[in-house]
mmCIF file of C-alpha atoms in Angstrom:
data_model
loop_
_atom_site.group_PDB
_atom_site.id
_atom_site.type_symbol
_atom_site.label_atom_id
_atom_site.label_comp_id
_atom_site.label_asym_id
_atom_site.label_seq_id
_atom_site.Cartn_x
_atom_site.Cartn_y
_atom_site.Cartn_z
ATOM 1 C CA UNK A 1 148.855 67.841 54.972
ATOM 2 C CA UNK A 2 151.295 66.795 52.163
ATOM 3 C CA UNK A 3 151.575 69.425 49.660
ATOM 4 C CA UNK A 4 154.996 69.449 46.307
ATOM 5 C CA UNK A 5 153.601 72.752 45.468
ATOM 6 C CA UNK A 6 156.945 74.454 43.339
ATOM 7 C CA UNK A 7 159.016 70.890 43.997
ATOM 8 C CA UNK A 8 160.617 69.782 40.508
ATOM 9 C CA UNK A 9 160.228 66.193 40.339
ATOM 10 C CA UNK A 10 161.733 63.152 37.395
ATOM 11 C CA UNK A 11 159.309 60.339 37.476
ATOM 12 C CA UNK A 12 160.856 57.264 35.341
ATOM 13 C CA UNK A 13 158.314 54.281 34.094
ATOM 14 C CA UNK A 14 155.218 56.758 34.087
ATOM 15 C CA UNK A 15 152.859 54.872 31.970
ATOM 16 C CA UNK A 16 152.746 51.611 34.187
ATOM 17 C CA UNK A 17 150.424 50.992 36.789
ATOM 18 C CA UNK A 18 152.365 52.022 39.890
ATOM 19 C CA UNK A 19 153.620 54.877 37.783
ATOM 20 C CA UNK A 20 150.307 56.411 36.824
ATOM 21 C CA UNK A 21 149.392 55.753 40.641
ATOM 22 C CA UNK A 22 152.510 57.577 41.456
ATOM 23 C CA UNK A 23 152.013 60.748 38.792
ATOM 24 C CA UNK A 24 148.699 60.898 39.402
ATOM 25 C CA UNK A 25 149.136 61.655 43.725
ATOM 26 C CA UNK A 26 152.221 64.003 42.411
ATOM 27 C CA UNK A 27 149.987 66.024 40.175
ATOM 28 C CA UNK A 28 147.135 66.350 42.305
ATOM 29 C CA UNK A 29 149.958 67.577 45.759
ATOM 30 C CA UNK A 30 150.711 70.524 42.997
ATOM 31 C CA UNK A 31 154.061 69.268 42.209
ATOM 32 C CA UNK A 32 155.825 69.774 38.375
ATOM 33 C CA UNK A 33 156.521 66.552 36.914
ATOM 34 C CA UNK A 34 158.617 65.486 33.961
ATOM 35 C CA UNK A 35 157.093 61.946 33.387
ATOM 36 C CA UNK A 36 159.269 59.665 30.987
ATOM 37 C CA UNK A 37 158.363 56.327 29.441
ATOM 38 C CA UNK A 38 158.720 54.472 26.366
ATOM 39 C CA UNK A 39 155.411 53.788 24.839
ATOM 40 C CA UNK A 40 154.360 56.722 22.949
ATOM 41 C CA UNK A 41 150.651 55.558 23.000
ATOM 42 C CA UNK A 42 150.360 55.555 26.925
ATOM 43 C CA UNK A 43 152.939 59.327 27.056
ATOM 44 C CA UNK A 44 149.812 60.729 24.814
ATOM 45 C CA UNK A 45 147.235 59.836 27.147
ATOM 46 C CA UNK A 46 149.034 60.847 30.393
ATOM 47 C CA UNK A 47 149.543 64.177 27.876
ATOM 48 C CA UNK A 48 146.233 64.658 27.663
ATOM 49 C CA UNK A 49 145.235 63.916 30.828
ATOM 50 C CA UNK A 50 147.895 66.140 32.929
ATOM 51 C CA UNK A 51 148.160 69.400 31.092
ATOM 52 C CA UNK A 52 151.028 70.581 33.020
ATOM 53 C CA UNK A 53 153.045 67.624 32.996
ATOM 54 C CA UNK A 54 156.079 67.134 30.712
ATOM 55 C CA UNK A 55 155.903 63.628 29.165
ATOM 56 C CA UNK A 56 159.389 62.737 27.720
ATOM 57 C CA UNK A 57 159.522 59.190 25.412
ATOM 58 C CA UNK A 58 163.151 58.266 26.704
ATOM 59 C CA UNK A 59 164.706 54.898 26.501
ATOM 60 C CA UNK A 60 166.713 54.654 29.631
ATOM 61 C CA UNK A 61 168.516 51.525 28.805
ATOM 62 C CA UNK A 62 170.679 54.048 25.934
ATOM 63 C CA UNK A 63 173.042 54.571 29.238
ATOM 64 C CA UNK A 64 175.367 57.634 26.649
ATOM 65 C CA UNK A 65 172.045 59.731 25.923
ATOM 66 C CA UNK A 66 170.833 59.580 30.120
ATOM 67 C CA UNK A 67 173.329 62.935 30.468
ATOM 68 C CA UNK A 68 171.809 64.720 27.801
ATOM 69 C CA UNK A 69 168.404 63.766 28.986
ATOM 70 C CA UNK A 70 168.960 65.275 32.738
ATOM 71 C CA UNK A 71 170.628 68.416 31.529
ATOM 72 C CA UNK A 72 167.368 69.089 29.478
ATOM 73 C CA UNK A 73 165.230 68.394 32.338
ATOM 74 C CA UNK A 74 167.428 70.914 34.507
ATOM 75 C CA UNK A 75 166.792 73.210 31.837
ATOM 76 C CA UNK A 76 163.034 73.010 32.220
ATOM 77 C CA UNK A 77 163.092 73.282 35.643
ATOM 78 C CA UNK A 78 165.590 76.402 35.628
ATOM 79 C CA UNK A 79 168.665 74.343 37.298
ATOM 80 C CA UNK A 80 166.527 72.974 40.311
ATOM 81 C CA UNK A 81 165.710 69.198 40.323
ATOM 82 C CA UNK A 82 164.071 68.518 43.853
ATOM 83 C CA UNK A 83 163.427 65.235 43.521
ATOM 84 C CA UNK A 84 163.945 61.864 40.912
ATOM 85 C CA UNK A 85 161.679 58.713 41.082
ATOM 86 C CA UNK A 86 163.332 55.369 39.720
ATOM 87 C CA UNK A 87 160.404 53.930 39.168
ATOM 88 C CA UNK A 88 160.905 52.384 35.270
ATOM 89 C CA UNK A 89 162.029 48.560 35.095
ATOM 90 C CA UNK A 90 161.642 45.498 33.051
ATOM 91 C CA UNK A 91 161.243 41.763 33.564
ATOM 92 C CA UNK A 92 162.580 39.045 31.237
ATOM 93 C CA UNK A 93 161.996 35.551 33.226
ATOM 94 C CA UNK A 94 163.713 32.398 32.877
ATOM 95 C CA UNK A 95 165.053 29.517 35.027
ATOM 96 C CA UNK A 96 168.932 30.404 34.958
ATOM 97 C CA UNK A 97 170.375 27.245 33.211
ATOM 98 C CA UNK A 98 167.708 28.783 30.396
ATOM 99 C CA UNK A 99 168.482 32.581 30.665
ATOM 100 C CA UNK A 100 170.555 33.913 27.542
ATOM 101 C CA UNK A 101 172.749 36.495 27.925
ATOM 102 C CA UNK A 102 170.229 39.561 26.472
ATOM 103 C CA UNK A 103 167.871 38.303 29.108
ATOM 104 C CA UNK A 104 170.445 38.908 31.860
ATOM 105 C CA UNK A 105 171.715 42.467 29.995
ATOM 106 C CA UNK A 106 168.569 43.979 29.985
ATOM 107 C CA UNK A 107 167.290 43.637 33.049
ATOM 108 C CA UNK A 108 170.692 44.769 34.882
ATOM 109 C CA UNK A 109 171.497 47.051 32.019
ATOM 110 C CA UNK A 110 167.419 49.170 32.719
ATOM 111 C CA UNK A 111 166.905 48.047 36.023
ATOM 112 C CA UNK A 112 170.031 49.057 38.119
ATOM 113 C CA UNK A 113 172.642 50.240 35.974
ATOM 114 C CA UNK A 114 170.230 52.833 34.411
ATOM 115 C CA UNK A 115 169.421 54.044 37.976
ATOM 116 C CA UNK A 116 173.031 54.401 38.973
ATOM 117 C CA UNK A 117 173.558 56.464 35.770
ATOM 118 C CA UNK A 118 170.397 59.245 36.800
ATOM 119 C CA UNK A 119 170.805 59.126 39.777
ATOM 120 C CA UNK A 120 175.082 60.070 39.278
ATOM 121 C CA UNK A 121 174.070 62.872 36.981
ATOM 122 C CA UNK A 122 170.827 64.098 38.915
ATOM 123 C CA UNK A 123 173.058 64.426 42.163
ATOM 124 C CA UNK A 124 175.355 66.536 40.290
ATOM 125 C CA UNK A 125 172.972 69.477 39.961
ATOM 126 C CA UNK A 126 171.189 68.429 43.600
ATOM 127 C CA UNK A 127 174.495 69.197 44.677
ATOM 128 C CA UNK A 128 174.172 73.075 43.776
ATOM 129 C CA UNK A 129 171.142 73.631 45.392
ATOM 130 C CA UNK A 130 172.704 71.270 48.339
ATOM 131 C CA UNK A 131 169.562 69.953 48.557
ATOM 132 C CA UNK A 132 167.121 66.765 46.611
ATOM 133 C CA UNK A 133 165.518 63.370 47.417
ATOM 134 C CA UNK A 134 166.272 60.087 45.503
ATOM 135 C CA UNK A 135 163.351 57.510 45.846
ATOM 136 C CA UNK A 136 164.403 54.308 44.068
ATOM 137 C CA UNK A 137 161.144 51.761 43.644
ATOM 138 C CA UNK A 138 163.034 48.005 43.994
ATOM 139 C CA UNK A 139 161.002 44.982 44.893
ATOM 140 C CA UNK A 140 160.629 42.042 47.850
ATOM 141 C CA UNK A 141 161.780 39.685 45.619
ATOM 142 C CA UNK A 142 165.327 42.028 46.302
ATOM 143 C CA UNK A 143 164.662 40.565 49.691
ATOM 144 C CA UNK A 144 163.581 36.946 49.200
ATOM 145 C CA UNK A 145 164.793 36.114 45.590
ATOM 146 C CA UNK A 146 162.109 34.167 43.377
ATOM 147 C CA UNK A 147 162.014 31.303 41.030
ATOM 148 C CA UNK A 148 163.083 32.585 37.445
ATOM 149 C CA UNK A 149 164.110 35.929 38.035
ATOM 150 C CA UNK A 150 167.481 35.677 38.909
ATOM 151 C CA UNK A 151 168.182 38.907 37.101
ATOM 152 C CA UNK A 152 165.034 40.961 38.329
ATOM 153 C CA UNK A 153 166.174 39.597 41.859
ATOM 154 C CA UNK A 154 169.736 41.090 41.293
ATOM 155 C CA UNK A 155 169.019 44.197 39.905
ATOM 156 C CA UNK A 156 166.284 45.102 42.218
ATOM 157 C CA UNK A 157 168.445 44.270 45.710
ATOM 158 C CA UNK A 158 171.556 45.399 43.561
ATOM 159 C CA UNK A 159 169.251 48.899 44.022
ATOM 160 C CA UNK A 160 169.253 48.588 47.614
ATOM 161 C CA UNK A 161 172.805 48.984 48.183
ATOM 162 C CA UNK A 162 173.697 51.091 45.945
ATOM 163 C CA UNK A 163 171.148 53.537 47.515
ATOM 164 C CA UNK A 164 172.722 52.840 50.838
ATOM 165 C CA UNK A 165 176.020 53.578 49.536
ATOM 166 C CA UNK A 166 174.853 57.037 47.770
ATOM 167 C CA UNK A 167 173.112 58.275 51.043
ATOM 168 C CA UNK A 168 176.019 57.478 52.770
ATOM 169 C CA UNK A 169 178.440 59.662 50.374
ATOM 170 C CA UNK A 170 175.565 63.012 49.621
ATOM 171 C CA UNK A 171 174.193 62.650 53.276
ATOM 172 C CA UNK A 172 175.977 65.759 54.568
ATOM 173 C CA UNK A 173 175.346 67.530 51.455
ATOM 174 C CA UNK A 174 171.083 66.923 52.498
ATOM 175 C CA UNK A 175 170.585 64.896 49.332
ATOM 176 C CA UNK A 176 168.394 61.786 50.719
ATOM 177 C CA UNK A 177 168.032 58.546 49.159
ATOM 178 C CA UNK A 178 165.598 55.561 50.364
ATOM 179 C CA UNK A 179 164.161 53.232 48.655
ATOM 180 C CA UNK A 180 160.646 51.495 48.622
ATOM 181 C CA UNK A 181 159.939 47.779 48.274
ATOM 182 C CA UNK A 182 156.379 46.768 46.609
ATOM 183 C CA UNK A 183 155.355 43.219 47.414
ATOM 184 C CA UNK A 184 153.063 41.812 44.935
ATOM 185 C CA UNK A 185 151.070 44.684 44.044
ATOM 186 C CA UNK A 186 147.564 44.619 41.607
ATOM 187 C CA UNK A 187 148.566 45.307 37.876
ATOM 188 C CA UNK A 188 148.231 44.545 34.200
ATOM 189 C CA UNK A 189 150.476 40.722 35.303
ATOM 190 C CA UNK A 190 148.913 40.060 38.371
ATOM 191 C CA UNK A 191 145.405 40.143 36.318
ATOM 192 C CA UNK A 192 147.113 37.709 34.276
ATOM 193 C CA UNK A 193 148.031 35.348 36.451
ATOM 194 C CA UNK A 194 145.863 32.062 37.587
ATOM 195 C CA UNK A 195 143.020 32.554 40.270
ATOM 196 C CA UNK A 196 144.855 29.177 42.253
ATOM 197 C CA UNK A 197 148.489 31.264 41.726
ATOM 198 C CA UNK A 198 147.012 34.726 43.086
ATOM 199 C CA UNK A 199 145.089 32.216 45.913
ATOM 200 C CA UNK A 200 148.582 30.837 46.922
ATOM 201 C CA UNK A 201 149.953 34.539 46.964
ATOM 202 C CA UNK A 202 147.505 36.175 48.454
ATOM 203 C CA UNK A 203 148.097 33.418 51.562
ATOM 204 C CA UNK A 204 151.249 34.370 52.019
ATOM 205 C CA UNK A 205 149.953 37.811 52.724
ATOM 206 C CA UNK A 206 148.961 38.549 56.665
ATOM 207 C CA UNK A 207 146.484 40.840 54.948
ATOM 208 C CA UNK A 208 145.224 38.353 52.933
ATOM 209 C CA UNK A 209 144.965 40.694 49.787
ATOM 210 C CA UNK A 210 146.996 42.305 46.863
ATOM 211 C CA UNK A 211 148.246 45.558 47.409
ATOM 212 C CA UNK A 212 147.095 48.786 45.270
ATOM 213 C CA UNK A 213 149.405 50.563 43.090
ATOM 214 C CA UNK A 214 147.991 53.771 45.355
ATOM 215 C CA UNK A 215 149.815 52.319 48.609
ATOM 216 C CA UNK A 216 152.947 52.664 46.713
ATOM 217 C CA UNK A 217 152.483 55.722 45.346
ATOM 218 C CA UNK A 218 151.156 57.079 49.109
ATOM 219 C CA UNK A 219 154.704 55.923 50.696
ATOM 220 C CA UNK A 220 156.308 57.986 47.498
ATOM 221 C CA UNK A 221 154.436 60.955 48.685
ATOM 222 C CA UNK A 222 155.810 60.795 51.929
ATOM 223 C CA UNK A 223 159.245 60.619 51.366
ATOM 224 C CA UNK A 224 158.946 63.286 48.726
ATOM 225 C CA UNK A 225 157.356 65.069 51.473
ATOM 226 C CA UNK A 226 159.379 67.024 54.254
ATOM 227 C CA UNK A 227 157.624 64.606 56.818
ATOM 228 C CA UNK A 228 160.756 62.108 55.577
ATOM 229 C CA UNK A 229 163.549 64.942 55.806
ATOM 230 C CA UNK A 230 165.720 63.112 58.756
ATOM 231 C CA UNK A 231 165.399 59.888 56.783
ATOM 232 C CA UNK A 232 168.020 58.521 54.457
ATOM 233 C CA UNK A 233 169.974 55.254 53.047
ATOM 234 C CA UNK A 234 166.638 53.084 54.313
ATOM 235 C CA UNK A 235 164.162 51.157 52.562
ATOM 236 C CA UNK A 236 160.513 50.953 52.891
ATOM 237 C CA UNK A 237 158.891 47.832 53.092
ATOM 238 C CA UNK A 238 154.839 48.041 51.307
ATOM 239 C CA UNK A 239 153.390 44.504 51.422
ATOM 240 C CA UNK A 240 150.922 44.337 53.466
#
C-alpha cells in the first residue's frame, strides 16, 4: 500500500481538474502539500476543504519571484522538499499564420520555461538531502502535435527533454525525474466540446472512453511512491 506519510510535496496548477484529482489522492496518502494556483476563489475552497494543506496564490509565469517562492516553501517544510509536481499550464490556441507573439510567450513562458525555473531551484535544496522526485505532467499532443497548438505542442514535448536531460545530470545524486503524459482526459473543456468532436475522440481511443482526472493523479501517486525509486528520465504514457 502507497502511503507520503511525512513526504513534503509542491503541487503547481492545484485548482484544475487533474490538480484537485492529484491533491486530493496526496492528502488522503498523508502527505504535506503546498498547493499553488492563481485563482483565489478556487485556493479558498481547496482551503477549506484540506485543513492541513498550504494553498499559495502564485503566478508562476513572474519567472524573478519563482526563487523567492521555493525558499519560502523550504522554509515551511524545515529545508526538506521531497517531491515537486509541475502540474500548472495554460492554453492559448491558434492556427500559426494567426498566433501573435503573447500567444506564443505565454504558453512557453508558464508551460516549460516556468518548469525549468522550479525545478533548477527545487533541485538545489533536493540536493542537500541527496534525495527528491520531479514529476512533470506534459501531454500526448507532446507526442503527436495537434492542429492549433503549436505552442502547447512545444512546450509540453519541450518538457520531455528537458526532464530527460535533468535525470540524466541529478541521477547519481537520487533526485528522479519522469514525466506523465495525459491523453484527452474529462474536464471543465472536454465538457465543452461538441458530442460529434468527443465521438470522433473517443474513437481514436482503444478504450473507447475519456480518461478520469483520477488515472492521472493514480500514476502521480506511484511515482511519488518508493514503488518508482529505480525509475528516472522516462515518461508515462495515461491514455487509455
Amino acid at each position: 500500500m502507497i502511503d507520503l506519510k511525512n513526504l513534503n510535496v509542491i503541487l503547481t496548477g492545484a485548482t484544475g481538474g487533474i490538480g484537485n484529482a492529484i491533491l486530493d489522492k496526496l492528502y488522503n496518502l498523508n502527505a504535506n502539500v503546498i498547493a499553488t494556483g492563481t485563482n483565489e476563489e478556487k485556493l479558498n475552497i481547496i482551503k477549506a476543504k484540506y485543513k492541513n494543506v498550504n494553498a499559495k496564490q502564485f503566478d508562476l509565469s513572474n519567472h524573478e519571484l519563482v526563487e523567492k517562492f521555493v525558499n519560502e516553501c523550504s522554509e515551511i517544510f524545515n529545508n526538506k522538499i521531497d517531491i515537486l509536481i509541475n502540474n500548472a499550464g495554460v492554453t492559448q490556441d491558434n492556427l500559426t499564420i494567426r498566433m501573435k507573439n503573447e500567444e506564443w510567450d505565454k504558453v512557453i513562458k508558464t508551460n516549460l520555461s516556468s518548469t525549468f525555473f522550479l525545478s533548477k531551484n527545487v533541485i538545489k535544496k533536493m540536493l542537500k538531502n541527496k534525495n527528491g522526485k520531479i514529476i512533470n505532467i506534459t501531454s500526448v499532443v507532446g507526442h503527436t502535435g495537434n492542429i492549433g497548438q503549436a505552442n502547447y505542442a512545444a512546450s509540453k514535448a519541450g518538457l520531455i527533454g528537458m526532464s530527460k536531460s535533468l535525470a540524466l545530470e541529478y541521477g547519481k545524486k537520487n533526485i528522479k525525474i519522469n514525466c506523465i503524459s495525459p491523453g484527452f482526459i474529462k474536464s471543465e473543456m472536454t465538457d465543452k466540446i461538441s458530442d460529434s468532436y468527443k465521438e470522433m475522440l473517443e474513437g481514436k481511443i482503444s478504450m473507447g472512453r475519456l480518461g478520469m482526472p483520477e488515472d492521472i493523479a493514480n500514476a502521480v501517486l506511484f511515482l511519488s511512491s518508493n514503488l518508482s525509486d529505480y525509475i528516472t528520465g522516462e515518461t508515462i504514457h495515461v491514455n487509455g
